[in-house]
mmCIF file of C-alpha atoms and ligand atoms in Angstrom:
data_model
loop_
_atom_site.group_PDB
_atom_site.id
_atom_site.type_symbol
_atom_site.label_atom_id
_atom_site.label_comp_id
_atom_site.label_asym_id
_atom_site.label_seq_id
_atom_site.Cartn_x
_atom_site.Cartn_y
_atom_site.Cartn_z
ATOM 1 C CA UNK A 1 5.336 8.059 21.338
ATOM 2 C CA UNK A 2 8.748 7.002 20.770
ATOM 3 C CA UNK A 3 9.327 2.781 20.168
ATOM 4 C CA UNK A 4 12.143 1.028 19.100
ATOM 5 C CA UNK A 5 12.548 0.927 15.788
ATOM 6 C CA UNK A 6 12.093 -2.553 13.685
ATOM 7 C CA UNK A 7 13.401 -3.633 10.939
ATOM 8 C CA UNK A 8 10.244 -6.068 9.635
ATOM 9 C CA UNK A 9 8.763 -6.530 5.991
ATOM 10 C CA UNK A 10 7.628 -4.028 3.919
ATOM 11 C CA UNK A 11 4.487 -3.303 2.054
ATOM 12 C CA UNK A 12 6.014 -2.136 -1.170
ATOM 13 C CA UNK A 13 3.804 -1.280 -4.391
ATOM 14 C CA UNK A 14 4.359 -1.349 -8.030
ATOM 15 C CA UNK A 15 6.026 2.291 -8.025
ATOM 16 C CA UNK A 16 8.531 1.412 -5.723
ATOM 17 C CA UNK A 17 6.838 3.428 -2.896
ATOM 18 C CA UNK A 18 6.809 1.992 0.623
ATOM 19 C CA UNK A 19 3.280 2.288 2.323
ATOM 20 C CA UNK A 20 3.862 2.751 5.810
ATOM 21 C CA UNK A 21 0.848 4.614 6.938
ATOM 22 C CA UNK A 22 -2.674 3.460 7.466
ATOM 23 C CA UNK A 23 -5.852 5.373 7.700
ATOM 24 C CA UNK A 24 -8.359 4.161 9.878
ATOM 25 C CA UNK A 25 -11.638 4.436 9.858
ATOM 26 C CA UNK A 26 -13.684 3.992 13.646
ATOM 27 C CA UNK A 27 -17.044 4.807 12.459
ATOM 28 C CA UNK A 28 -19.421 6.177 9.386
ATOM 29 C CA UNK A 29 -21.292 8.025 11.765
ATOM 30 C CA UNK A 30 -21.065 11.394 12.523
ATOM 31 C CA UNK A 31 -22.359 14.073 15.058
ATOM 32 C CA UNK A 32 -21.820 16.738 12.048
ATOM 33 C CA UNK A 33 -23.523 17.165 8.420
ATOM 34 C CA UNK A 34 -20.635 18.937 6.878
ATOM 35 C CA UNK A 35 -22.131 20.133 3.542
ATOM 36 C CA UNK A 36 -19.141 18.543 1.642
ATOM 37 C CA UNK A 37 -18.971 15.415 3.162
ATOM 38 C CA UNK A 38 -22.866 14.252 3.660
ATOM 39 C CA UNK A 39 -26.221 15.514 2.778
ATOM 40 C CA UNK A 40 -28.078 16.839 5.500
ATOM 41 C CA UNK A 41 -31.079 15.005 5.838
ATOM 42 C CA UNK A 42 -31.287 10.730 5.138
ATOM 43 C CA UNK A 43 -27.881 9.479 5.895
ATOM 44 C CA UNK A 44 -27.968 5.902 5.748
ATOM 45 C CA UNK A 45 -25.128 4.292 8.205
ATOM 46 C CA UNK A 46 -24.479 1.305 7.813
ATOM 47 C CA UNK A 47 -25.769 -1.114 10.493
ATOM 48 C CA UNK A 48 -23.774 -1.677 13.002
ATOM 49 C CA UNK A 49 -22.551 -5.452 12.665
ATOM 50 C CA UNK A 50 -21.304 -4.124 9.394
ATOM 51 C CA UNK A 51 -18.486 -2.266 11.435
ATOM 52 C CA UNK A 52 -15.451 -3.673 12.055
ATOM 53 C CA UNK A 53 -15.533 -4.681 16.129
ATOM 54 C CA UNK A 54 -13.068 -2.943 18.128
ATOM 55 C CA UNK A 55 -11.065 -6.619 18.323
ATOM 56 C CA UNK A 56 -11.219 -6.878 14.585
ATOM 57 C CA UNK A 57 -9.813 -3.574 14.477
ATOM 58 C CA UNK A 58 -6.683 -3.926 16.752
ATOM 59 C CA UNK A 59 -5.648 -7.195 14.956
ATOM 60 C CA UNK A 60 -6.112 -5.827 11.178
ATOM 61 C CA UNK A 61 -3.688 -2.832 12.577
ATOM 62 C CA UNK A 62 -1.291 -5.477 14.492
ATOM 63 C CA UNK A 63 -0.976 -7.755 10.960
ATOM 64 C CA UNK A 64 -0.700 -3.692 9.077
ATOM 65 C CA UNK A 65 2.193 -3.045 11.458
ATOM 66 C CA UNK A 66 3.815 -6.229 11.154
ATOM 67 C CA UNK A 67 4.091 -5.744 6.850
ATOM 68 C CA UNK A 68 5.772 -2.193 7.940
ATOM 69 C CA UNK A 69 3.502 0.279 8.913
ATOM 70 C CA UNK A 70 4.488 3.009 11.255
ATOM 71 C CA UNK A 71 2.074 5.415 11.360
ATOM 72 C CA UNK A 72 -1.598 5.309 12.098
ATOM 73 C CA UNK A 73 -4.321 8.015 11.982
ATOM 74 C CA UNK A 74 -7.637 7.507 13.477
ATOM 75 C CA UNK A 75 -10.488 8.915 11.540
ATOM 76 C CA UNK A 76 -14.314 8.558 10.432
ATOM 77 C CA UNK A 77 -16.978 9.784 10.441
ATOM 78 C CA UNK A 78 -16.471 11.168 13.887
ATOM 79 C CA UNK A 79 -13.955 8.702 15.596
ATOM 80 C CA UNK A 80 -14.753 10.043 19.203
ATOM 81 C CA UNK A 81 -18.733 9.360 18.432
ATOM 82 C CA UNK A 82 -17.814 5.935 18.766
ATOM 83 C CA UNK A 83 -17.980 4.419 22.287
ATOM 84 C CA UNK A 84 -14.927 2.579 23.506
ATOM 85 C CA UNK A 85 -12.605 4.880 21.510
ATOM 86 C CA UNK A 86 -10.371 5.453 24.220
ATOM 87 C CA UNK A 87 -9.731 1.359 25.239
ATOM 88 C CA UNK A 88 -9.391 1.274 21.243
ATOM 89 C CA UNK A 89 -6.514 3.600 20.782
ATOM 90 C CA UNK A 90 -5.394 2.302 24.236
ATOM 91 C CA UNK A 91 -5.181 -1.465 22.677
ATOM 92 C CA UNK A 92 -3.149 0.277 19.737
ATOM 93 C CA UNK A 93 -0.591 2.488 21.303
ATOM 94 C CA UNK A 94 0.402 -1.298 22.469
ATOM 95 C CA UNK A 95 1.527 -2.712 19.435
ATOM 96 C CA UNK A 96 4.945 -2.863 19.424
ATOM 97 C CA UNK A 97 5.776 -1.697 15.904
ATOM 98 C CA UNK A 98 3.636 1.263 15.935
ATOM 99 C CA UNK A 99 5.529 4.579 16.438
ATOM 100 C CA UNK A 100 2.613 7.027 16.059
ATOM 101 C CA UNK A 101 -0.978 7.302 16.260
ATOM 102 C CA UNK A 102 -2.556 10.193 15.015
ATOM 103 C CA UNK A 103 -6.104 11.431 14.765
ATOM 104 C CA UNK A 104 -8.602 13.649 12.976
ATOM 105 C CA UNK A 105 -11.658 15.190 14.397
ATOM 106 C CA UNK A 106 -13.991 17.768 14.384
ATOM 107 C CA UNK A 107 -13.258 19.275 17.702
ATOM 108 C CA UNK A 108 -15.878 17.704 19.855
ATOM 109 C CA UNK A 109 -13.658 15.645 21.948
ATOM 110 C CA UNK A 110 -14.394 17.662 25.770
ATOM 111 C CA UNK A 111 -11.434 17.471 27.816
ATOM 112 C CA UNK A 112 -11.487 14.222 29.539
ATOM 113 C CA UNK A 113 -10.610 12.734 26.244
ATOM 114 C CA UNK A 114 -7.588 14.886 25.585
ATOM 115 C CA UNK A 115 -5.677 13.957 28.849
ATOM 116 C CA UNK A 116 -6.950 10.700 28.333
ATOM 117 C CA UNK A 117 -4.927 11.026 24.320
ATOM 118 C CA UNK A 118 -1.880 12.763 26.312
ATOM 119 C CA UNK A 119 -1.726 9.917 28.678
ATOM 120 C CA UNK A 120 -1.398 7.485 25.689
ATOM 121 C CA UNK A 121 1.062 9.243 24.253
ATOM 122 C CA UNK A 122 -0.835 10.961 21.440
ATOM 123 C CA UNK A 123 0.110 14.540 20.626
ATOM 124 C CA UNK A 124 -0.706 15.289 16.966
ATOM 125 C CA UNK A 125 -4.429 15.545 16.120
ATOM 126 C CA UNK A 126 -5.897 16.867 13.214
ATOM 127 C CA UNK A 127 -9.164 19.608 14.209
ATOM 128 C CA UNK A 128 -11.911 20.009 11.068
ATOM 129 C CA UNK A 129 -12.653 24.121 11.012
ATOM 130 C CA UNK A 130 -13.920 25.703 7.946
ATOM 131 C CA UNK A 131 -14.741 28.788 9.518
ATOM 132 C CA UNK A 132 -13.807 31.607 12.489
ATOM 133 C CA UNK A 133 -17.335 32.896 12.217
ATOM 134 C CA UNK A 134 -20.045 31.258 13.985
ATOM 135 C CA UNK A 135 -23.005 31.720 11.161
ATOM 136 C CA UNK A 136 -20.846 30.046 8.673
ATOM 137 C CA UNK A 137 -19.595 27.605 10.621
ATOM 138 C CA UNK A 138 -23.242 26.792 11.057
ATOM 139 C CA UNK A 139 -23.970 26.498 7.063
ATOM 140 C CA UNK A 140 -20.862 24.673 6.467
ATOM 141 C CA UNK A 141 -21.468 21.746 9.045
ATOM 142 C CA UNK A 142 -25.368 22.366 10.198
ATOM 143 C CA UNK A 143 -24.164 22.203 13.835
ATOM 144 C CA UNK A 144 -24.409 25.391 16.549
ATOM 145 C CA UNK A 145 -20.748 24.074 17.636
ATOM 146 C CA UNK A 146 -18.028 27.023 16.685
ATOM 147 C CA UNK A 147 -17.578 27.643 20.250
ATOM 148 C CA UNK A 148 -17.628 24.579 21.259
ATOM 149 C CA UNK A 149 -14.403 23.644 18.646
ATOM 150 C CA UNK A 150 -12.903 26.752 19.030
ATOM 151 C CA UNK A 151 -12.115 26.113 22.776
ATOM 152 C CA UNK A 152 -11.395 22.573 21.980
ATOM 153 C CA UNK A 153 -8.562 24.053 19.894
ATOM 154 C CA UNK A 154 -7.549 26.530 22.193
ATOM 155 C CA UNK A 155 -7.648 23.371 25.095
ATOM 156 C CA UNK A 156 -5.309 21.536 22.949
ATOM 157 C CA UNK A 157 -2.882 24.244 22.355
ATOM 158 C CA UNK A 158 -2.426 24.545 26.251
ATOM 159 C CA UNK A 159 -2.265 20.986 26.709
ATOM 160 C CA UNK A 160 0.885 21.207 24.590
ATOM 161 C CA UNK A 161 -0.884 19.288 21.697
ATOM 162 C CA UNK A 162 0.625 19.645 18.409
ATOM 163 C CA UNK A 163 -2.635 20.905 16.454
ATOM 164 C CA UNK A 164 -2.941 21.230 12.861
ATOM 165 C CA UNK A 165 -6.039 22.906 11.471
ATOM 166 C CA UNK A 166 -8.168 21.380 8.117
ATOM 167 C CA UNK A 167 -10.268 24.290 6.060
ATOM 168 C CA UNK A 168 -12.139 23.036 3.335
ATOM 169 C CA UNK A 169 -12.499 26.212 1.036
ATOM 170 C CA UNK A 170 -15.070 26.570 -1.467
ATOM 171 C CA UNK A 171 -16.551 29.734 -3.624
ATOM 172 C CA UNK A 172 -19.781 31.555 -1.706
ATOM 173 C CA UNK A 173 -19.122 29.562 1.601
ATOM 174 C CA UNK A 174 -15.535 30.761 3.371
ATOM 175 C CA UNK A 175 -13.112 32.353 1.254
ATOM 176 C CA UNK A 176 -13.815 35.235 3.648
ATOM 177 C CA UNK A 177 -12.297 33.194 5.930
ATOM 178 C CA UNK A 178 -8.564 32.553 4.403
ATOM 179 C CA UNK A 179 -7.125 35.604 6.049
ATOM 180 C CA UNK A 180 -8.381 35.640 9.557
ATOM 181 C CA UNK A 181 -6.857 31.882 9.089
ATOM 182 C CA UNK A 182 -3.685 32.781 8.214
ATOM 183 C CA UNK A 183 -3.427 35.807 10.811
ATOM 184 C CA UNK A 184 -4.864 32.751 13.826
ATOM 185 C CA UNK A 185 -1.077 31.355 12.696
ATOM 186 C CA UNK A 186 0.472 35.422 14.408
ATOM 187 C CA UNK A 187 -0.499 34.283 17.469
ATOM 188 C CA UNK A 188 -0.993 30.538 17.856
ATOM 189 C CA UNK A 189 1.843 27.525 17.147
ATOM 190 C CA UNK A 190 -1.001 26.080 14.523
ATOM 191 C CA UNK A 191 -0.759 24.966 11.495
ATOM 192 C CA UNK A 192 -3.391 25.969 9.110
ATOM 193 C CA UNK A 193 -4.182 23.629 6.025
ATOM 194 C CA UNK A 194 -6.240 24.345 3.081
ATOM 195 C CA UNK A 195 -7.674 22.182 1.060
ATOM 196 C CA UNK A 196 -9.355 21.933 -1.957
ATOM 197 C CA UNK A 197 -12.901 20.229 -2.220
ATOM 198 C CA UNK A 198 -13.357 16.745 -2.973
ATOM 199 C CA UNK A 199 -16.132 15.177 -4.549
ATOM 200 C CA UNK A 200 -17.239 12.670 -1.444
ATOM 201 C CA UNK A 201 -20.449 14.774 -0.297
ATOM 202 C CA UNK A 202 -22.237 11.649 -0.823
ATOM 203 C CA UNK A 203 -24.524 13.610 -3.433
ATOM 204 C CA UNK A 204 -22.940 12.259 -6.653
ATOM 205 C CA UNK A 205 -22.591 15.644 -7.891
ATOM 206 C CA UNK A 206 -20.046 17.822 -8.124
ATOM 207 C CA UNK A 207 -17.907 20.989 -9.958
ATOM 208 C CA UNK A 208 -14.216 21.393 -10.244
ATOM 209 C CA UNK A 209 -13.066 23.428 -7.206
ATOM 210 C CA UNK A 210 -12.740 27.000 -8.658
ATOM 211 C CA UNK A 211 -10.432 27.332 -5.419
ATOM 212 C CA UNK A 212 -7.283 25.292 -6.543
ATOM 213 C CA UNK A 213 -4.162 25.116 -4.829
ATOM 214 C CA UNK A 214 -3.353 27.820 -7.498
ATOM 215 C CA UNK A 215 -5.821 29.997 -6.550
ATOM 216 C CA UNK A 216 -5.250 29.977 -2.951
ATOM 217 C CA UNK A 217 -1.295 30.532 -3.202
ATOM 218 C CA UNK A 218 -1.872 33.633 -5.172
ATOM 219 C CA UNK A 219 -4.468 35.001 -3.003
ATOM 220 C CA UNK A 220 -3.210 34.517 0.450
ATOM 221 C CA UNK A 221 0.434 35.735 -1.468
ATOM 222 C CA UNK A 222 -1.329 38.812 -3.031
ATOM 223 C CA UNK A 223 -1.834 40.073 1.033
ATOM 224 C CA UNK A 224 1.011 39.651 2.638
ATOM 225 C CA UNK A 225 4.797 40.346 1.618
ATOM 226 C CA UNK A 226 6.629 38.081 3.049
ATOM 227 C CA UNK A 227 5.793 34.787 2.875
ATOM 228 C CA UNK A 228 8.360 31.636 3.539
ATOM 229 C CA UNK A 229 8.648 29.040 1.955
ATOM 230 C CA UNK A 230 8.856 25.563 4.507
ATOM 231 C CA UNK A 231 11.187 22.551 4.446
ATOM 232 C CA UNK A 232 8.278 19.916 4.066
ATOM 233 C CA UNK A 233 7.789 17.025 5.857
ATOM 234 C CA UNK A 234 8.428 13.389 3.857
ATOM 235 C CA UNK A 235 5.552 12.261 1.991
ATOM 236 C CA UNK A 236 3.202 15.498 3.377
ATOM 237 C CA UNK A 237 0.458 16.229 1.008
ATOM 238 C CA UNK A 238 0.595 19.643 2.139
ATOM 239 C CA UNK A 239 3.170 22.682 0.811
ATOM 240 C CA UNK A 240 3.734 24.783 3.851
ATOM 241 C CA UNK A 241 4.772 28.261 4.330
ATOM 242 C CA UNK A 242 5.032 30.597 7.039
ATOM 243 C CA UNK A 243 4.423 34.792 7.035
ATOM 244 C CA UNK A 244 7.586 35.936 8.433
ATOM 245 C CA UNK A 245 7.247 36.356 12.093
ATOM 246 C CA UNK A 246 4.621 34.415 13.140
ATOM 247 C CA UNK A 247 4.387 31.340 15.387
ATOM 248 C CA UNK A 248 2.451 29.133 13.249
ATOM 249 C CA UNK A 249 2.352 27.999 9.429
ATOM 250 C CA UNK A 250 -0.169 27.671 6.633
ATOM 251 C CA UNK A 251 -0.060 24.903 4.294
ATOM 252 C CA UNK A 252 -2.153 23.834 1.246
ATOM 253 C CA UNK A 253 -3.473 20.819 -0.212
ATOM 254 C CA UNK A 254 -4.055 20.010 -3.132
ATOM 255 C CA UNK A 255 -6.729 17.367 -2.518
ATOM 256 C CA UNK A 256 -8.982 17.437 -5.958
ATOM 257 C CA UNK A 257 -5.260 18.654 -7.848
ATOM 258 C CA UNK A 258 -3.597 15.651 -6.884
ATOM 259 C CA UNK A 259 0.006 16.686 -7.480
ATOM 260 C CA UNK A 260 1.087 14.851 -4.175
ATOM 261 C CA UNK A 261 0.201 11.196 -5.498
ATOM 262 C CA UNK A 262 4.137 10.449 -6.161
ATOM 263 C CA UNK A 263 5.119 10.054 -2.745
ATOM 264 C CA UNK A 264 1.928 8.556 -1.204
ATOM 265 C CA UNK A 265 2.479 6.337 1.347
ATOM 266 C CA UNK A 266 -1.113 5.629 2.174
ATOM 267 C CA UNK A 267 -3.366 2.595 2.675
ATOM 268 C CA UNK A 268 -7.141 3.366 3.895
ATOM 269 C CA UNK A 269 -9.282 1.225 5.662
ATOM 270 C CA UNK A 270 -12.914 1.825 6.070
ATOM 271 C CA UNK A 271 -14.726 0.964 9.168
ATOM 272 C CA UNK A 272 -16.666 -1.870 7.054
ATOM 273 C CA UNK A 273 -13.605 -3.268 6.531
ATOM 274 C CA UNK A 274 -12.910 -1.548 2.639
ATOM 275 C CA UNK A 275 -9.211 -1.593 2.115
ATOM 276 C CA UNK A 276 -8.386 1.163 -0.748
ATOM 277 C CA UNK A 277 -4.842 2.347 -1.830
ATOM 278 C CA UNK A 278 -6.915 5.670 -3.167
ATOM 279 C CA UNK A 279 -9.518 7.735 -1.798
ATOM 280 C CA UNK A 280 -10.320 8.377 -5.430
ATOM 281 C CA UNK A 281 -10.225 4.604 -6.330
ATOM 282 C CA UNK A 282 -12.463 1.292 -5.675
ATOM 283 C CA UNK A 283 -11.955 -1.048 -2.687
ATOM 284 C CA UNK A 284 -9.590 -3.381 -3.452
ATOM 285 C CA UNK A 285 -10.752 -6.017 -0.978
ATOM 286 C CA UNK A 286 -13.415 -5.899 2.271
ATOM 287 C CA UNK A 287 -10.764 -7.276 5.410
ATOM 288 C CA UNK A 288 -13.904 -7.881 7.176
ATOM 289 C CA UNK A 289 -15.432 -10.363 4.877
ATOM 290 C CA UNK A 290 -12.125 -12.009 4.608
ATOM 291 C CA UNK A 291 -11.747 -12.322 8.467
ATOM 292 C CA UNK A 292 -15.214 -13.503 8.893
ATOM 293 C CA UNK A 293 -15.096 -16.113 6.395
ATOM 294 C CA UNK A 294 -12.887 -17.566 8.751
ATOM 295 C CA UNK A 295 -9.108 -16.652 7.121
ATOM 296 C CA UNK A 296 -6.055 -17.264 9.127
ATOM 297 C CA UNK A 297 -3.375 -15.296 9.495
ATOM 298 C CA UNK A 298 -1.904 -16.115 6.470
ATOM 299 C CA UNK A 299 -4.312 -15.826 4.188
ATOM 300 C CA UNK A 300 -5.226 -12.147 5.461
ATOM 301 C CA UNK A 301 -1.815 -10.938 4.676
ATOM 302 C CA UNK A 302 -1.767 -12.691 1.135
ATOM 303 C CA UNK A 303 -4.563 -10.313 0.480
ATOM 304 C CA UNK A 304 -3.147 -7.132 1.582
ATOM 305 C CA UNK A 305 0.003 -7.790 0.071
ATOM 306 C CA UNK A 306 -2.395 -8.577 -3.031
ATOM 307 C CA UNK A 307 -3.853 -5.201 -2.873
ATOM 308 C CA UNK A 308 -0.622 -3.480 -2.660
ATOM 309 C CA UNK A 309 0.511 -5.234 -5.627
ATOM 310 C CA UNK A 310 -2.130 -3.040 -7.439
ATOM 311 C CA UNK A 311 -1.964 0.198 -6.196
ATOM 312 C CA UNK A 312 -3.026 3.150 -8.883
ATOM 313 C CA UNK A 313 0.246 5.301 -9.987
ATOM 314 C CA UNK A 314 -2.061 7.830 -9.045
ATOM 315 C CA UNK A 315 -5.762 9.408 -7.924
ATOM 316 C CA UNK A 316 -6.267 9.881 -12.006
ATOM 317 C CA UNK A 317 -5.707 6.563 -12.512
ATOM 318 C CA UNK A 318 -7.971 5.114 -9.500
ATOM 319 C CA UNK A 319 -10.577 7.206 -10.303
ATOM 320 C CA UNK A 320 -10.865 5.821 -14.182
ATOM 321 C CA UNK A 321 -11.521 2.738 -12.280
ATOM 322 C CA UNK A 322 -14.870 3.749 -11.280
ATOM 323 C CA UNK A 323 -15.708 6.335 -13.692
ATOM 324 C CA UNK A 324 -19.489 5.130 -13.443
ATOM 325 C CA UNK A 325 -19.636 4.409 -9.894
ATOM 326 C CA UNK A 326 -21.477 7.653 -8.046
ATOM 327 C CA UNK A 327 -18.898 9.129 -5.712
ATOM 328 C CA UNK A 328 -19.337 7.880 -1.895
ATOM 329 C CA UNK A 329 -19.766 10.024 1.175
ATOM 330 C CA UNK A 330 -16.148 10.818 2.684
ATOM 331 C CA UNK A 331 -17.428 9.721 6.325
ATOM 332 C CA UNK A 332 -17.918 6.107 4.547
ATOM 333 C CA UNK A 333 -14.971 6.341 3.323
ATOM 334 C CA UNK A 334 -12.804 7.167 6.062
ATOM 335 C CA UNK A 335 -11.529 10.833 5.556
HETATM 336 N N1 SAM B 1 -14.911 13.923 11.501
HETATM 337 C C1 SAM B 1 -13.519 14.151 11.451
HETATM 338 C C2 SAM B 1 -13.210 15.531 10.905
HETATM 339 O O1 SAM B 1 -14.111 16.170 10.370
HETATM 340 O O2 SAM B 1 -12.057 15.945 10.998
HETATM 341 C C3 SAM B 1 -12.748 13.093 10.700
HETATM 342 C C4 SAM B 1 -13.332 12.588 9.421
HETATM 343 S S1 SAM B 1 -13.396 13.775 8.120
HETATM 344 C C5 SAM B 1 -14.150 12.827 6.837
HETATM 345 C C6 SAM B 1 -11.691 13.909 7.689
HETATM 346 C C7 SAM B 1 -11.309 15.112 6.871
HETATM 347 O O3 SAM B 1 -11.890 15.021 5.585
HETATM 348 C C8 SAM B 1 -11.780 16.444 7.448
HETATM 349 O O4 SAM B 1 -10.676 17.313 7.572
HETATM 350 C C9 SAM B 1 -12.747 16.969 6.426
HETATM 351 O O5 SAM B 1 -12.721 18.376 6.341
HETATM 352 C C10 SAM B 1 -12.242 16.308 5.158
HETATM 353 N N2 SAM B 1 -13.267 16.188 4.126
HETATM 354 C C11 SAM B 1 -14.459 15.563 4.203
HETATM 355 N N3 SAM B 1 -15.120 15.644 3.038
HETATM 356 C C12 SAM B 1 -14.328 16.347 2.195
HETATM 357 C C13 SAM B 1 -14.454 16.785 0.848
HETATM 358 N N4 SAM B 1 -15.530 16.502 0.130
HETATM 359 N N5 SAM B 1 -13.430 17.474 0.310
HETATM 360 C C14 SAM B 1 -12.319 17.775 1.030
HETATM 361 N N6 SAM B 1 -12.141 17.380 2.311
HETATM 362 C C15 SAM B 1 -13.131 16.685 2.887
HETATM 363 FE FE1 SF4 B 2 -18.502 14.672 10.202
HETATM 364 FE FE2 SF4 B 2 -15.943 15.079 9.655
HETATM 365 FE FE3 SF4 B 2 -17.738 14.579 7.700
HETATM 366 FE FE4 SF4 B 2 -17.844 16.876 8.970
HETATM 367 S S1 SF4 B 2 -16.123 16.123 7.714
HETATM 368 S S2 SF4 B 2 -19.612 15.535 8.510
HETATM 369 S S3 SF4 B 2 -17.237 16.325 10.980
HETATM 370 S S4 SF4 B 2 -17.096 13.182 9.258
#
């Protein structure tokens, strides 16, 4: 989607970094039970006058936009669970500031919805896949969908989508699968990210990832010779590399590591509204309750521009802000 560019405010924070790109969360719910992000059994969502409304949603992003952002990715919980979706991201591929909207999902979309994201102009969507076999596919989500999200990718590819892949990777659930990932990148223009657990199953307990960005490198480089090195993109959390000759790339984040946090650019808000300069760190302030209580214009951006002020230097520092706080579910969140 290519706008004009404009030359407005800027949401600046404490480390001189300019935060140009919101996360968006739709929805907590989910049509999934990835092990890692919920428990199986007795998720409570939250009910659902707690979510922001659609409206509430567009104008939040509009007054985002207007203090500089630029880029927006739709996430969740499932985003395309939620119904109106498509009017949503219609009403936001209208603001005029906007120059791309990008979203996450775990491959459950069915085709109407992908012409319908090609007719708005959105190309670049994120696809959840932890596995290329279908039994551990099953464990790792509890859902009898590999099929179902394999074609989805494979749909997406021919529709000229630009798809990058996310693989959580933990010990005794799909390290089997890091190869067959990387060889999916001979054939296919994908790119294949792996990333390291985070603790936001929603359990409150968790280990260190044995599987580090460290760990990774060296074994994907212990099986193959030639492996490039990529230009990355500005502020990507991912380091990308490519195995000479093949169409796609593989990159890997270092999501529990955090050795990205010096260029974020990041803001997150959860569908309730939770504005958070950290996944790892406290809300800073609820939009929604501000909005409700009746807050102009104003007012609204006094607060973001309040929570900006205070962004952590890093996910170290955000999480010593809630040391005692159990660790949330990533589809409240906002993944
Ligand atoms: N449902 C969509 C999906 O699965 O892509 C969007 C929301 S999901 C919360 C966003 C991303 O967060 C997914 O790529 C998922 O794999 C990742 N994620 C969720 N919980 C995680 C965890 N505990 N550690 C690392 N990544 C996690
Ligand atoms: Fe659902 Fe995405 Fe969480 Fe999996 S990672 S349970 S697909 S929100």
């Amino acid at each position: 989607m290519d706008k004009p560019k404009h030359t407005e405010p800027t949401l600046i924070d404490p480390y001189g970094r300019k935060l140009d790109y919101l996360r968006l969360s739709v929805t907590d719910r989910c049509n999934f039970r990835c092990y890692y992000c919920m428990p199986e059994e007795g998720v409570e969502f939250v009910p659902r006058k707690e979510l922001l409304t659609y409206e509430e949603l567009s104008y939040l992003t509009g007054i985002f936009c207007e203090l500089g952002v630029r880029k927006v990715r739709i996430t969740g919980g499932e985003p395309f669970v939620r119904k109106g979706i498509m009017g949503f991201l219609g009403k936001l591929s209208d603001i005029p500031q906007l120059q791309q909207i990008t979203v996450t999902s775990n491959g459950t979309l069915g085709e109407e919805k992908m012409n319908e994201l090609l007719r708005l102009g959105i190309t670049n969507i994120n696809i959840s896949l932890d596995s290329l076999d279908k039994e551990r596919f099953f464990e790792m989500t509890r859902r009898d969908k590999f099929e179902e999200v394999f074609d989805c990718i494979l749909a997406l590819l021919q529709k000229g989508f630009k798809v990058k892949l996310n693989c959580v990777l933990a010990e005794e659930k799909n390290i089997q699968d890091i190869i067959p990932f990387v060889e999916l990148t001979k054939s296919y223009p994908l790119s294949v990210r792996f990333l390291e657990e985070m603790p936001f199953n929603g359990k409150g307990s968790f280990e260190t990832p044995k599987w580090n960005y460290k760990a990774i490198f060296s074994y994907i480089s212990g099986h193959y010779s030639e492996v490039e090195k990529l230009l990355d993109e500005k502020n990507s959390t991912s380091t990308n590399y490519r195995i000479k000759g093949y169409q796609g790339s593989f990159g890997i984040i270092p999501s529990y590591s955090r050795t990205f946090c010096g260029t974020c650019n990041r803001i997150r808000l959860s569908a309730t509204g939770e504005m958070r300069t950290c996944l790892y760190g406290p809300p800073r302030a609820n939009l929604r309750d501000v909005l409700r209580e009746g807050a102009d214009k104003e007012r609204l951006i006094q607060t973001i521009t309040d929570v900006v002020a205070k962004k952590e230097k890093d996910g170290f520092e955000a999480e010593k802000l809630q040391a005692s706080t159990p660790k949330k579910s990533m589809t409240f969140l906002g993944g």
